PDB file of C-alpha atoms in Angstrom:
ATOM      1  CA  UNK A   1     -83.278-165.796 252.107  1.00 43.00           C
ATOM      2  CA  UNK A   2     -86.799-167.224 252.220  1.00 61.00           C
ATOM      3  CA  UNK A   3     -88.069-169.171 255.189  1.00 86.00           C
ATOM      4  CA  UNK A   4     -88.300-172.884 254.571  1.00 88.00           C
ATOM      5  CA  UNK A   5     -90.642-175.405 256.118  1.00 90.00           C
ATOM      6  CA  UNK A   6     -88.470-177.781 258.170  1.00 93.00           C
ATOM      7  CA  UNK A   7     -90.155-181.168 257.851  1.00 94.00           C
ATOM      8  CA  UNK A   8     -89.355-184.327 259.816  1.00 95.00           C
ATOM      9  CA  UNK A   9     -89.607-187.600 257.894  1.00 94.00           C
ATOM     10  CA  UNK A  10     -89.714-190.802 259.995  1.00 92.00           C
ATOM     11  CA  UNK A  11     -86.474-192.740 259.696  1.00 92.00           C
ATOM     12  CA  UNK A  12     -86.688-196.494 259.769  1.00 85.00           C
ATOM     13  CA  UNK A  13     -89.339-198.937 258.671  1.00 80.00           C
ATOM     14  CA  UNK A  14     -91.747-196.344 257.232  1.00 82.00           C
ATOM     15  CA  UNK A  15     -89.162-194.089 255.602  1.00 89.00           C
ATOM     16  CA  UNK A  16     -89.702-195.538 252.119  1.00 88.00           C
ATOM     17  CA  UNK A  17     -93.495-195.524 252.505  1.00 86.00           C
ATOM     18  CA  UNK A  18     -93.383-191.864 253.580  1.00 89.00           C
ATOM     19  CA  UNK A  19     -91.231-190.938 250.586  1.00 91.00           C
ATOM     20  CA  UNK A  20     -93.701-192.817 248.340  1.00 89.00           C
ATOM     21  CA  UNK A  21     -96.584-190.916 249.963  1.00 86.00           C
ATOM     22  CA  UNK A  22     -94.935-187.607 249.080  1.00 89.00           C
ATOM     23  CA  UNK A  23     -94.223-188.861 245.547  1.00 90.00           C
ATOM     24  CA  UNK A  24     -97.948-189.549 245.048  1.00 86.00           C
ATOM     25  CA  UNK A  25     -98.568-185.962 246.177  1.00 86.00           C
ATOM     26  CA  UNK A  26     -96.134-184.632 243.569  1.00 90.00           C
ATOM     27  CA  UNK A  27     -92.955-184.151 245.634  1.00 92.00           C
ATOM     28  CA  UNK A  28     -89.799-186.145 245.036  1.00 95.00           C
ATOM     29  CA  UNK A  29     -87.652-186.798 248.092  1.00 95.00           C
ATOM     30  CA  UNK A  30     -84.189-188.246 247.545  1.00 94.00           C
ATOM     31  CA  UNK A  31     -82.720-189.976 250.591  1.00 91.00           C
ATOM     32  CA  UNK A  32     -79.093-191.052 250.642  1.00 84.00           C
ATOM     33  CA  UNK A  33     -78.523-193.856 253.138  1.00 78.00           C
ATOM     34  CA  UNK A  34     -75.664-191.890 254.723  1.00 82.00           C
ATOM     35  CA  UNK A  35     -77.367-188.550 255.263  1.00 89.00           C
ATOM     36  CA  UNK A  36     -80.034-187.405 257.689  1.00 92.00           C
ATOM     37  CA  UNK A  37     -80.938-184.573 255.311  1.00 94.00           C
ATOM     38  CA  UNK A  38     -82.686-185.872 252.187  1.00 94.00           C
ATOM     39  CA  UNK A  39     -83.231-183.477 249.312  1.00 94.00           C
ATOM     40  CA  UNK A  40     -86.669-182.558 247.989  1.00 95.00           C
ATOM     41  CA  UNK A  41     -87.664-180.942 244.711  1.00 93.00           C
ATOM     42  CA  UNK A  42     -89.329-178.006 246.446  1.00 92.00           C
ATOM     43  CA  UNK A  43     -87.173-175.034 247.374  1.00 91.00           C
ATOM     44  CA  UNK A  44     -89.529-174.099 250.228  1.00 91.00           C
ATOM     45  CA  UNK A  45     -89.101-177.373 252.157  1.00 93.00           C
ATOM     46  CA  UNK A  46     -86.121-178.852 254.005  1.00 94.00           C
ATOM     47  CA  UNK A  47     -86.352-182.465 255.160  1.00 95.00           C
ATOM     48  CA  UNK A  48     -84.690-184.218 258.063  1.00 96.00           C
ATOM     49  CA  UNK A  49     -84.817-187.934 258.877  1.00 96.00           C
ATOM     50  CA  UNK A  50     -85.699-188.464 262.548  1.00 95.00           C
ATOM     51  CA  UNK A  51     -86.747-191.520 264.531  1.00 94.00           C
ATOM     52  CA  UNK A  52     -90.534-191.412 264.961  1.00 90.00           C
ATOM     53  CA  UNK A  53     -90.106-191.747 268.736  1.00 92.00           C
ATOM     54  CA  UNK A  54     -88.111-188.493 268.828  1.00 94.00           C
ATOM     55  CA  UNK A  55     -90.177-186.436 266.366  1.00 92.00           C
ATOM     56  CA  UNK A  56     -92.344-184.663 268.979  1.00 92.00           C
ATOM     57  CA  UNK A  57     -89.233-183.507 270.860  1.00 93.00           C
ATOM     58  CA  UNK A  58     -87.678-182.013 267.710  1.00 94.00           C
ATOM     59  CA  UNK A  59     -90.968-180.239 266.897  1.00 92.00           C
ATOM     60  CA  UNK A  60     -91.452-179.017 270.468  1.00 91.00           C
ATOM     61  CA  UNK A  61     -87.895-177.654 270.653  1.00 92.00           C
ATOM     62  CA  UNK A  62     -88.260-175.808 267.337  1.00 91.00           C
ATOM     63  CA  UNK A  63     -85.744-177.853 265.358  1.00 93.00           C
ATOM     64  CA  UNK A  64     -88.596-178.871 263.032  1.00 93.00           C
ATOM     65  CA  UNK A  65     -91.734-176.978 262.024  1.00 91.00           C
ATOM     66  CA  UNK A  66     -93.672-180.218 261.491  1.00 90.00           C
ATOM     67  CA  UNK A  67     -93.015-183.927 261.529  1.00 91.00           C
ATOM     68  CA  UNK A  68     -94.744-187.185 260.679  1.00 90.00           C
ATOM     69  CA  UNK A  69     -94.974-189.569 263.609  1.00 88.00           C
ATOM     70  CA  UNK A  70     -97.346-191.908 265.368  1.00 85.00           C
ATOM     71  CA  UNK A  71    -100.001-190.393 267.617  1.00 83.00           C
ATOM     72  CA  UNK A  72     -98.828-192.769 270.344  1.00 84.00           C
ATOM     73  CA  UNK A  73     -95.391-191.128 270.311  1.00 86.00           C
ATOM     74  CA  UNK A  74     -96.983-187.674 270.574  1.00 85.00           C
ATOM     75  CA  UNK A  75     -99.128-188.707 273.537  1.00 85.00           C
ATOM     76  CA  UNK A  76     -96.295-190.546 275.304  1.00 88.00           C
ATOM     77  CA  UNK A  77     -93.924-187.607 274.901  1.00 88.00           C
ATOM     78  CA  UNK A  78     -96.201-185.312 276.937  1.00 88.00           C
ATOM     79  CA  UNK A  79     -94.781-182.396 274.959  1.00 87.00           C
ATOM     80  CA  UNK A  80     -96.597-179.306 273.737  1.00 82.00           C
ATOM     81  CA  UNK A  81     -97.306-180.440 270.156  1.00 84.00           C
ATOM     82  CA  UNK A  82    -100.579-180.875 268.302  1.00 81.00           C
ATOM     83  CA  UNK A  83    -101.764-183.233 265.608  1.00 81.00           C
ATOM     84  CA  UNK A  84    -103.112-181.344 262.593  1.00 79.00           C
ATOM     85  CA  UNK A  85    -104.011-184.282 260.352  1.00 78.00           C
ATOM     86  CA  UNK A  86    -103.966-188.064 260.263  1.00 77.00           C
ATOM     87  CA  UNK A  87    -102.411-190.059 257.438  1.00 75.00           C
ATOM     88  CA  UNK A  88    -103.014-193.797 257.088  1.00 74.00           C
ATOM     89  CA  UNK A  89    -100.387-195.716 255.139  1.00 72.00           C
ATOM     90  CA  UNK A  90     -97.873-198.506 255.595  1.00 67.00           C
ATOM     91  CA  UNK A  91     -94.998-200.304 254.036  1.00 61.00           C
ATOM     92  CA  UNK A  92     -95.975-203.116 251.675  1.00 55.00           C
ATOM     93  CA  UNK A  93     -97.326-206.393 253.051  1.00 48.00           C
ATOM     94  CA  UNK A  94     -98.083-204.874 256.447  1.00 55.00           C
ATOM     95  CA  UNK A  95    -101.224-203.578 258.074  1.00 57.00           C
ATOM     96  CA  UNK A  96    -101.755-199.840 257.587  1.00 56.00           C
ATOM     97  CA  UNK A  97    -100.972-197.635 260.557  1.00 54.00           C
ATOM     98  CA  UNK A  98    -102.030-194.116 261.519  1.00 59.00           C
ATOM     99  CA  UNK A  99     -99.407-191.387 261.431  1.00 58.00           C
ATOM    100  CA  UNK A 100     -99.997-187.758 262.298  1.00 61.00           C
ATOM    101  CA  UNK A 101     -98.524-184.473 261.208  1.00 66.00           C
ATOM    102  CA  UNK A 102     -97.415-182.888 264.478  1.00 67.00           C
ATOM    103  CA  UNK A 103     -96.743-179.182 264.953  1.00 68.00           C
ATOM    104  CA  UNK A 104     -96.067-177.017 268.033  1.00 72.00           C
ATOM    105  CA  UNK A 105     -99.340-176.059 269.730  1.00 70.00           C
ATOM    106  CA  UNK A 106     -98.379-172.395 269.425  1.00 67.00           C
ATOM    107  CA  UNK A 107     -97.963-172.705 265.643  1.00 62.00           C
ATOM    108  CA  UNK A 108    -100.230-170.730 263.348  1.00 54.00           C
ATOM    109  CA  UNK A 109    -100.676-173.853 261.217  1.00 52.00           C
ATOM    110  CA  UNK A 110    -103.849-175.578 262.381  1.00 49.00           C
ATOM    111  CA  UNK A 111    -104.877-177.176 259.115  1.00 48.00           C
ATOM    112  CA  UNK A 112    -102.456-178.357 256.456  1.00 46.00           C
ATOM    113  CA  UNK A 113    -103.522-175.738 253.880  1.00 45.00           C
ATOM    114  CA  UNK A 114     -99.975-175.459 252.574  1.00 44.00           C
ATOM    115  CA  UNK A 115     -99.970-179.210 252.091  1.00 48.00           C
ATOM    116  CA  UNK A 116    -102.205-179.197 249.053  1.00 50.00           C
ATOM    117  CA  UNK A 117    -100.878-181.982 246.935  1.00 48.00           C
ATOM    118  CA  UNK A 118     -99.073-181.064 243.761  1.00 53.00           C
ATOM    119  CA  UNK A 119    -100.837-184.076 242.301  1.00 48.00           C
ATOM    120  CA  UNK A 120    -104.370-183.807 240.966  1.00 49.00           C
ATOM    121  CA  UNK A 121    -104.957-187.298 242.323  1.00 45.00           C
ATOM    122  CA  UNK A 122    -107.679-187.293 245.008  1.00 46.00           C
ATOM    123  CA  UNK A 123    -106.870-188.943 248.337  1.00 47.00           C
ATOM    124  CA  UNK A 124    -103.153-189.144 247.604  1.00 42.00           C
ATOM    125  CA  UNK A 125    -102.473-189.903 251.269  1.00 44.00           C
ATOM    126  CA  UNK A 126    -104.314-193.263 251.226  1.00 43.00           C
TER     127      UNK A 126
END
């Protein structure tokens, strides 16, 4: 059985915007309103819906390999996680906000090399 990247998707107000962000990058995430485990069309990734406020804890404790959350939640948590990239996006009709991809500080991943978009579209994260 191959290792899968366990990815935390923020549940709540930016869930749909995050799923749209991944769609622009070439991944399709299918979230059922009743499940915390949306499916994705990439056999190497498993997704989990987590409240953004709790994402750093799940990453720090090893439940997730990486998760999208606000930098403020990472700082406030005081946990041993690092931000490897910043993504700026928002739900429609709202001001854009900065989200980060957080990983454990001890992780080998320091740059999101594996996150090359499937899409040929430049700046898919904007």
